[in-house]
DNA sequence: CTTCATGCCTAGACACTCTACCTATCAATA
DNA sequence: TATTGATAGGTAGAGTGTCTAGGCATGAAG
């Protein structure tokens, strides 16, 4: 039945791609597994809807930040994503961008 | 002349309203002054374009988080915004939401 | 008299997330 | 056997928010 529990833009724009690249930096995964992995490493705080996840994957694939290959896993077709060199550079950039933003925001929050 | 230096969504979605409410929590200000104040308290790291600032102000005004009054300052008309009780509650919520998000993101970034 | 800082504003493009839906396979359960 | 839940992929459309790029007007300074 899938109740909609009023999730009003849970995540901030642009953050998702960075988080996906981050988990892919550890090991290649397919989309569904990425979603579960994000749940794990966030201590259950992140539950990415498929309607956010898959478009994000297509985005980063089109930007050539990952290489995708169709594989058969336990009888099911799965599209496995692996981060590439360009993706790793982009990830670095996005992390430093995030950190700068976070520090700027807390500057404003604490600094009147 | 106002060159566009390739600012690709400098700020994250939803953050701006929080930051505006934050500076208004100190003292009422008009729009233009809010922009300058955000520049100051962020050590120059934030330069909010007017095309972001004014829509944001109209948003939070429509959500009744601030009270606005037209005043004459140095011969010019200025719309002064003051945060109200509802706005202060909302600010609190948004700050805790932000902090949770920030901690979740760093959890993922550090936690593989 | 022209430029700069101040002060307000909008339209339209663009980007990203969300809800809500679709398909399909495999395992377990009723 | 039928059906549900987990796994695995996907799209369409709405909603939201930021940005670019313009507009208008006043007061002070050159």
PDB file of N, CA and C (backbone and C1' of nucleotides) in Angstrom, chain A residues 11 15-50 52-61 65-69 73-74 78-83, chain B residues 108 111-112, chain D residues 7-10:
ATOM      1  N   UNK A  11      16.188  14.724   1.484  1.00  0.00           N
ATOM      2  CA  UNK A  11      17.598  14.979   1.247  1.00  0.00           C
ATOM      3  C   UNK A  11      17.754  16.326   0.552  1.00  0.00           C
ATOM      4  N   UNK A  15      22.908  16.278  -3.110  1.00  0.00           N
ATOM      5  CA  UNK A  15      23.645  15.468  -2.142  1.00  0.00           C
ATOM      6  C   UNK A  15      23.642  13.994  -2.517  1.00  0.00           C
ATOM      7  N   UNK A  16      22.528  13.565  -3.120  1.00  0.00           N
ATOM      8  CA  UNK A  16      22.371  12.138  -3.390  1.00  0.00           C
ATOM      9  C   UNK A  16      23.470  11.583  -4.303  1.00  0.00           C
ATOM     10  N   UNK A  17      23.765  12.305  -5.354  1.00  0.00           N
ATOM     11  CA  UNK A  17      24.792  11.840  -6.280  1.00  0.00           C
ATOM     12  C   UNK A  17      26.117  11.630  -5.553  1.00  0.00           C
ATOM     13  N   UNK A  18      26.450  12.551  -4.695  1.00  0.00           N
ATOM     14  CA  UNK A  18      27.690  12.430  -3.926  1.00  0.00           C
ATOM     15  C   UNK A  18      27.679  11.180  -3.049  1.00  0.00           C
ATOM     16  N   UNK A  19      26.571  10.938  -2.387  1.00  0.00           N
ATOM     17  CA  UNK A  19      26.499   9.784  -1.491  1.00  0.00           C
ATOM     18  C   UNK A  19      26.583   8.476  -2.279  1.00  0.00           C
ATOM     19  N   UNK A  20      25.950   8.445  -3.437  1.00  0.00           N
ATOM     20  CA  UNK A  20      26.026   7.253  -4.283  1.00  0.00           C
ATOM     21  C   UNK A  20      27.469   7.010  -4.716  1.00  0.00           C
ATOM     22  N   UNK A  21      28.118   8.065  -5.179  1.00  0.00           N
ATOM     23  CA  UNK A  21      29.516   7.911  -5.595  1.00  0.00           C
ATOM     24  C   UNK A  21      30.369   7.446  -4.419  1.00  0.00           C
ATOM     25  N   UNK A  22      30.019   7.937  -3.255  1.00  0.00           N
ATOM     26  CA  UNK A  22      30.793   7.564  -2.069  1.00  0.00           C
ATOM     27  C   UNK A  22      30.722   6.066  -1.784  1.00  0.00           C
ATOM     28  N   UNK A  23      29.551   5.488  -1.842  1.00  0.00           N
ATOM     29  CA  UNK A  23      29.465   4.045  -1.571  1.00  0.00           C
ATOM     30  C   UNK A  23      30.070   3.248  -2.725  1.00  0.00           C
ATOM     31  N   UNK A  24      29.968   3.785  -3.934  1.00  0.00           N
ATOM     32  CA  UNK A  24      30.569   3.087  -5.068  1.00  0.00           C
ATOM     33  C   UNK A  24      32.097   3.146  -5.008  1.00  0.00           C
ATOM     34  N   UNK A  25      32.613   4.116  -4.280  1.00  0.00           N
ATOM     35  CA  UNK A  25      34.073   4.229  -4.159  1.00  0.00           C
ATOM     36  C   UNK A  25      34.644   3.050  -3.390  1.00  0.00           C
ATOM     37  N   UNK A  26      33.780   2.359  -2.632  1.00  0.00           N
ATOM     38  CA  UNK A  26      34.235   1.189  -1.879  1.00  0.00           C
ATOM     39  C   UNK A  26      34.205  -0.067  -2.741  1.00  0.00           C
ATOM     40  N   UNK A  27      33.065  -0.236  -3.448  1.00  0.00           N
ATOM     41  CA  UNK A  27      32.912  -1.436  -4.270  1.00  0.00           C
ATOM     42  C   UNK A  27      31.783  -1.219  -5.277  1.00  0.00           C
ATOM     43  N   UNK A  28      31.862  -1.823  -6.441  1.00  0.00           N
ATOM     44  CA  UNK A  28      30.770  -1.702  -7.405  1.00  0.00           C
ATOM     45  C   UNK A  28      29.505  -2.365  -6.864  1.00  0.00           C
ATOM     46  N   UNK A  29      28.372  -1.784  -7.179  1.00  0.00           N
ATOM     47  CA  UNK A  29      27.086  -2.307  -6.710  1.00  0.00           C
ATOM     48  C   UNK A  29      26.021  -2.035  -7.756  1.00  0.00           C
ATOM     49  N   UNK A  30      24.934  -2.777  -7.715  1.00  0.00           N
ATOM     50  CA  UNK A  30      23.803  -2.429  -8.557  1.00  0.00           C
ATOM     51  C   UNK A  30      22.858  -1.519  -7.769  1.00  0.00           C
ATOM     52  N   UNK A  31      21.936  -0.909  -8.499  1.00  0.00           N
ATOM     53  CA  UNK A  31      21.087   0.124  -7.929  1.00  0.00           C
ATOM     54  C   UNK A  31      20.402  -0.250  -6.627  1.00  0.00           C
ATOM     55  N   UNK A  32      19.739  -1.361  -6.662  1.00  0.00           N
ATOM     56  CA  UNK A  32      19.002  -1.781  -5.467  1.00  0.00           C
ATOM     57  C   UNK A  32      19.937  -1.925  -4.265  1.00  0.00           C
ATOM     58  N   UNK A  33      21.098  -2.489  -4.521  1.00  0.00           N
ATOM     59  CA  UNK A  33      22.067  -2.680  -3.449  1.00  0.00           C
ATOM     60  C   UNK A  33      22.615  -1.352  -2.934  1.00  0.00           C
ATOM     61  N   UNK A  34      22.722  -0.387  -3.817  1.00  0.00           N
ATOM     62  CA  UNK A  34      23.181   0.939  -3.409  1.00  0.00           C
ATOM     63  C   UNK A  34      22.200   1.537  -2.409  1.00  0.00           C
ATOM     64  N   UNK A  35      20.917   1.381  -2.709  1.00  0.00           N
ATOM     65  CA  UNK A  35      19.897   1.866  -1.800  1.00  0.00           C
ATOM     66  C   UNK A  35      20.016   1.235  -0.416  1.00  0.00           C
ATOM     67  N   UNK A  36      20.205  -0.076  -0.405  1.00  0.00           N
ATOM     68  CA  UNK A  36      20.324  -0.762   0.881  1.00  0.00           C
ATOM     69  C   UNK A  36      21.604  -0.346   1.608  1.00  0.00           C
ATOM     70  N   UNK A  37      22.663  -0.226   0.833  1.00  0.00           N
ATOM     71  CA  UNK A  37      23.943   0.155   1.421  1.00  0.00           C
ATOM     72  C   UNK A  37      23.865   1.538   2.065  1.00  0.00           C
ATOM     73  N   UNK A  38      23.189   2.451   1.392  1.00  0.00           N
ATOM     74  CA  UNK A  38      23.033   3.792   1.956  1.00  0.00           C
ATOM     75  C   UNK A  38      22.244   3.738   3.261  1.00  0.00           C
ATOM     76  N   UNK A  39      21.299   2.812   3.325  1.00  0.00           N
ATOM     77  CA  UNK A  39      20.578   2.628   4.569  1.00  0.00           C
ATOM     78  C   UNK A  39      21.508   2.148   5.673  1.00  0.00           C
ATOM     79  N   UNK A  40      22.337   1.182   5.332  1.00  0.00           N
ATOM     80  CA  UNK A  40      23.264   0.618   6.319  1.00  0.00           C
ATOM     81  C   UNK A  40      24.255   1.647   6.861  1.00  0.00           C
ATOM     82  N   UNK A  41      24.986   2.258   5.930  1.00  0.00           N
ATOM     83  CA  UNK A  41      26.066   3.149   6.370  1.00  0.00           C
ATOM     84  C   UNK A  41      25.556   4.431   7.011  1.00  0.00           C
ATOM     85  N   UNK A  42      24.254   4.682   6.894  1.00  0.00           N
ATOM     86  CA  UNK A  42      23.699   5.872   7.545  1.00  0.00           C
ATOM     87  C   UNK A  42      22.981   5.478   8.830  1.00  0.00           C
ATOM     88  N   UNK A  43      23.206   4.265   9.271  1.00  0.00           N
ATOM     89  CA  UNK A  43      22.555   3.777  10.485  1.00  0.00           C
ATOM     90  C   UNK A  43      21.034   3.849  10.353  1.00  0.00           C
ATOM     91  N   UNK A  44      20.541   3.513   9.147  1.00  0.00           N
ATOM     92  CA  UNK A  44      19.109   3.457   8.949  1.00  0.00           C
ATOM     93  C   UNK A  44      18.435   4.799   8.754  1.00  0.00           C
ATOM     94  N   UNK A  45      19.221   5.865   8.742  1.00  0.00           N
ATOM     95  CA  UNK A  45      18.606   7.182   8.645  1.00  0.00           C
ATOM     96  C   UNK A  45      18.251   7.559   7.219  1.00  0.00           C
ATOM     97  N   UNK A  46      18.868   6.881   6.248  1.00  0.00           N
ATOM     98  CA  UNK A  46      18.598   7.173   4.845  1.00  0.00           C
ATOM     99  C   UNK A  46      17.812   6.038   4.205  1.00  0.00           C
ATOM    100  N   UNK A  47      16.646   6.363   3.666  1.00  0.00           N
ATOM    101  CA  UNK A  47      15.871   5.395   2.896  1.00  0.00           C
ATOM    102  C   UNK A  47      15.533   6.036   1.568  1.00  0.00           C
ATOM    103  N   UNK A  48      16.390   5.814   0.594  1.00  0.00           N
ATOM    104  CA  UNK A  48      16.243   6.485  -0.686  1.00  0.00           C
ATOM    105  C   UNK A  48      15.130   5.840  -1.501  1.00  0.00           C
ATOM    106  N   UNK A  49      14.109   6.594  -1.861  1.00  0.00           N
ATOM    107  CA  UNK A  49      13.046   6.061  -2.719  1.00  0.00           C
ATOM    108  C   UNK A  49      13.621   5.707  -4.086  1.00  0.00           C
ATOM    109  N   UNK A  50      13.087   4.656  -4.688  1.00  0.00           N
ATOM    110  CA  UNK A  50      13.584   4.242  -5.994  1.00  0.00           C
ATOM    111  C   UNK A  50      13.402   5.345  -7.033  1.00  0.00           C
ATOM    112  N   UNK A  52      13.922   8.321  -6.640  1.00  0.00           N
ATOM    113  CA  UNK A  52      15.052   9.250  -6.554  1.00  0.00           C
ATOM    114  C   UNK A  52      16.332   8.549  -6.983  1.00  0.00           C
ATOM    115  N   UNK A  53      16.435   7.295  -6.566  1.00  0.00           N
ATOM    116  CA  UNK A  53      17.671   6.548  -6.783  1.00  0.00           C
ATOM    117  C   UNK A  53      17.984   6.310  -8.257  1.00  0.00           C
ATOM    118  N   UNK A  54      16.997   5.772  -8.979  1.00  0.00           N
ATOM    119  CA  UNK A  54      17.285   5.398 -10.356  1.00  0.00           C
ATOM    120  C   UNK A  54      17.562   6.607 -11.254  1.00  0.00           C
ATOM    121  N   UNK A  55      16.761   7.651 -11.161  1.00  0.00           N
ATOM    122  CA  UNK A  55      17.132   8.851 -11.931  1.00  0.00           C
ATOM    123  C   UNK A  55      18.538   9.345 -11.590  1.00  0.00           C
ATOM    124  N   UNK A  56      18.908   9.265 -10.325  1.00  0.00           N
ATOM    125  CA  UNK A  56      20.257   9.703  -9.934  1.00  0.00           C
ATOM    126  C   UNK A  56      21.309   8.832 -10.601  1.00  0.00           C
ATOM    127  N   UNK A  57      21.046   7.533 -10.647  1.00  0.00           N
ATOM    128  CA  UNK A  57      22.001   6.628 -11.288  1.00  0.00           C
ATOM    129  C   UNK A  57      22.130   6.929 -12.780  1.00  0.00           C
ATOM    130  N   UNK A  58      20.993   7.193 -13.408  1.00  0.00           N
ATOM    131  CA  UNK A  58      21.055   7.512 -14.838  1.00  0.00           C
ATOM    132  C   UNK A  58      21.830   8.810 -15.050  1.00  0.00           C
ATOM    133  N   UNK A  59      21.634   9.722 -14.118  1.00  0.00           N
ATOM    134  CA  UNK A  59      22.347  10.994 -14.194  1.00  0.00           C
ATOM    135  C   UNK A  59      23.856  10.785 -14.152  1.00  0.00           C
ATOM    136  N   UNK A  60      24.313  10.115 -13.134  1.00  0.00           N
ATOM    137  CA  UNK A  60      25.762   9.969 -12.998  1.00  0.00           C
ATOM    138  C   UNK A  60      26.334   9.049 -14.069  1.00  0.00           C
ATOM    139  N   UNK A  61      25.494   8.181 -14.610  1.00  0.00           N
ATOM    140  CA  UNK A  61      25.980   7.363 -15.726  1.00  0.00           C
ATOM    141  C   UNK A  61      26.153   8.228 -16.974  1.00  0.00           C
ATOM    142  N   UNK A  65      30.441   9.342 -14.900  1.00  0.00           N
ATOM    143  CA  UNK A  65      31.166   9.252 -13.633  1.00  0.00           C
ATOM    144  C   UNK A  65      31.255   7.805 -13.175  1.00  0.00           C
ATOM    145  N   UNK A  66      30.450   6.956 -13.797  1.00  0.00           N
ATOM    146  CA  UNK A  66      30.454   5.528 -13.477  1.00  0.00           C
ATOM    147  C   UNK A  66      30.405   4.722 -14.772  1.00  0.00           C
ATOM    148  N   UNK A  67      30.851   3.471 -14.681  1.00  0.00           N
ATOM    149  CA  UNK A  67      30.690   2.531 -15.792  1.00  0.00           C
ATOM    150  C   UNK A  67      29.669   1.491 -15.365  1.00  0.00           C
ATOM    151  N   UNK A  68      28.707   1.237 -16.242  1.00  0.00           N
ATOM    152  CA  UNK A  68      27.631   0.315 -15.891  1.00  0.00           C
ATOM    153  C   UNK A  68      27.709  -0.944 -16.751  1.00  0.00           C
ATOM    154  N   UNK A  69      27.475  -2.092 -16.120  1.00  0.00           N
ATOM    155  CA  UNK A  69      27.441  -3.351 -16.875  1.00  0.00           C
ATOM    156  C   UNK A  69      26.297  -4.210 -16.372  1.00  0.00           C
ATOM    157  N   UNK A  73      22.614 -11.853 -11.604  1.00  0.00           N
ATOM    158  CA  UNK A  73      22.878 -12.172 -10.206  1.00  0.00           C
ATOM    159  C   UNK A  73      21.708 -12.966  -9.662  1.00  0.00           C
ATOM    160  N   UNK A  74      21.970 -14.205  -9.241  1.00  0.00           N
ATOM    161  CA  UNK A  74      20.910 -15.088  -8.732  1.00  0.00           C
ATOM    162  C   UNK A  74      19.722 -15.137  -9.680  1.00  0.00           C
ATOM    163  N   UNK A  78      20.822  -7.568 -13.366  1.00  0.00           N
ATOM    164  CA  UNK A  78      21.154  -6.424 -12.519  1.00  0.00           C
ATOM    165  C   UNK A  78      22.199  -5.568 -13.213  1.00  0.00           C
ATOM    166  N   UNK A  79      22.047  -4.270 -13.070  1.00  0.00           N
ATOM    167  CA  UNK A  79      22.960  -3.333 -13.712  1.00  0.00           C
ATOM    168  C   UNK A  79      23.955  -2.860 -12.663  1.00  0.00           C
ATOM    169  N   UNK A  80      25.178  -3.299 -12.819  1.00  0.00           N
ATOM    170  CA  UNK A  80      26.190  -3.006 -11.804  1.00  0.00           C
ATOM    171  C   UNK A  80      26.972  -1.748 -12.179  1.00  0.00           C
ATOM    172  N   UNK A  81      27.062  -0.843 -11.216  1.00  0.00           N
ATOM    173  CA  UNK A  81      27.749   0.433 -11.434  1.00  0.00           C
ATOM    174  C   UNK A  81      29.106   0.431 -10.740  1.00  0.00           C
ATOM    175  N   UNK A  82      30.112   0.876 -11.482  1.00  0.00           N
ATOM    176  CA  UNK A  82      31.452   1.008 -10.903  1.00  0.00           C
ATOM    177  C   UNK A  82      31.938   2.435 -11.110  1.00  0.00           C
ATOM    178  N   UNK A  83      32.455   3.039 -10.088  1.00  0.00           N
ATOM    179  CA  UNK A  83      32.965   4.406 -10.218  1.00  0.00           C
ATOM    180  C   UNK A  83      34.250   4.372 -11.044  1.00  0.00           C
TER     181      UNK A  83
ATOM    182  N   UNK B 108      27.826   8.916   6.343  1.00  0.00           N
ATOM    183  CA  UNK B 108      28.017   8.163   5.106  1.00  0.00           C
ATOM    184  C   UNK B 108      29.395   8.431   4.516  1.00  0.00           C
ATOM    185  N   UNK B 111      31.857   6.720   6.883  1.00  0.00           N
ATOM    186  CA  UNK B 111      31.560   5.326   7.205  1.00  0.00           C
ATOM    187  C   UNK B 111      31.503   4.424   5.984  1.00  0.00           C
ATOM    188  N   UNK B 112      32.304   4.766   5.006  1.00  0.00           N
ATOM    189  CA  UNK B 112      32.309   3.963   3.766  1.00  0.00           C
ATOM    190  C   UNK B 112      30.969   3.941   3.101  1.00  0.00           C
TER     191      UNK B 112
ATOM    192  P    DT D   7      15.583  -7.581   0.133  1.00  0.00           P
ATOM    193  O5'  DT D   7      15.703  -7.796  -1.448  1.00  0.00           O
ATOM    194  C5'  DT D   7      16.164  -9.042  -1.919  1.00  0.00           C
ATOM    195  C4'  DT D   7      16.010  -9.128  -3.416  1.00  0.00           C
ATOM    196  C3'  DT D   7      16.856  -8.097  -4.196  1.00  0.00           C
ATOM    197  O3'  DT D   7      17.767  -8.810  -5.008  1.00  0.00           O
ATOM    198  C1'  DT D   7      14.645  -8.262  -5.055  1.00  0.00           C
ATOM    199  P    DA D   8      18.999  -8.105  -5.607  1.00  0.00           P
ATOM    200  O5'  DA D   8      18.372  -7.145  -6.724  1.00  0.00           O
ATOM    201  C5'  DA D   8      18.565  -7.442  -8.103  1.00  0.00           C
ATOM    202  C4'  DA D   8      17.686  -6.612  -9.000  1.00  0.00           C
ATOM    203  C3'  DA D   8      17.891  -5.088  -9.013  1.00  0.00           C
ATOM    204  O3'  DA D   8      18.945  -4.722  -9.893  1.00  0.00           O
ATOM    205  C1'  DA D   8      15.625  -5.798  -9.479  1.00  0.00           C
ATOM    206  P    DG D   9      19.161  -3.149 -10.152  1.00  0.00           P
ATOM    207  O5'  DG D   9      18.041  -2.758 -11.207  1.00  0.00           O
ATOM    208  C5'  DG D   9      18.192  -3.208 -12.544  1.00  0.00           C
ATOM    209  C4'  DG D   9      16.965  -2.880 -13.344  1.00  0.00           C
ATOM    210  C3'  DG D   9      16.719  -1.383 -13.547  1.00  0.00           C
ATOM    211  O3'  DG D   9      17.432  -0.901 -14.663  1.00  0.00           O
ATOM    212  C1'  DG D   9      14.692  -2.564 -13.094  1.00  0.00           C
ATOM    213  P    DG D  10      17.641   0.662 -14.789  1.00  0.00           P
ATOM    214  O5'  DG D  10      16.167   1.283 -14.986  1.00  0.00           O
ATOM    215  C5'  DG D  10      15.508   1.014 -16.205  1.00  0.00           C
ATOM    216  C4'  DG D  10      14.044   1.382 -16.118  1.00  0.00           C
ATOM    217  C3'  DG D  10      13.716   2.865 -16.001  1.00  0.00           C
ATOM    218  O3'  DG D  10      13.912   3.481 -17.259  1.00  0.00           O
ATOM    219  C1'  DG D  10      12.172   1.507 -14.783  1.00  0.00           C
TER     220       DG D  10
END
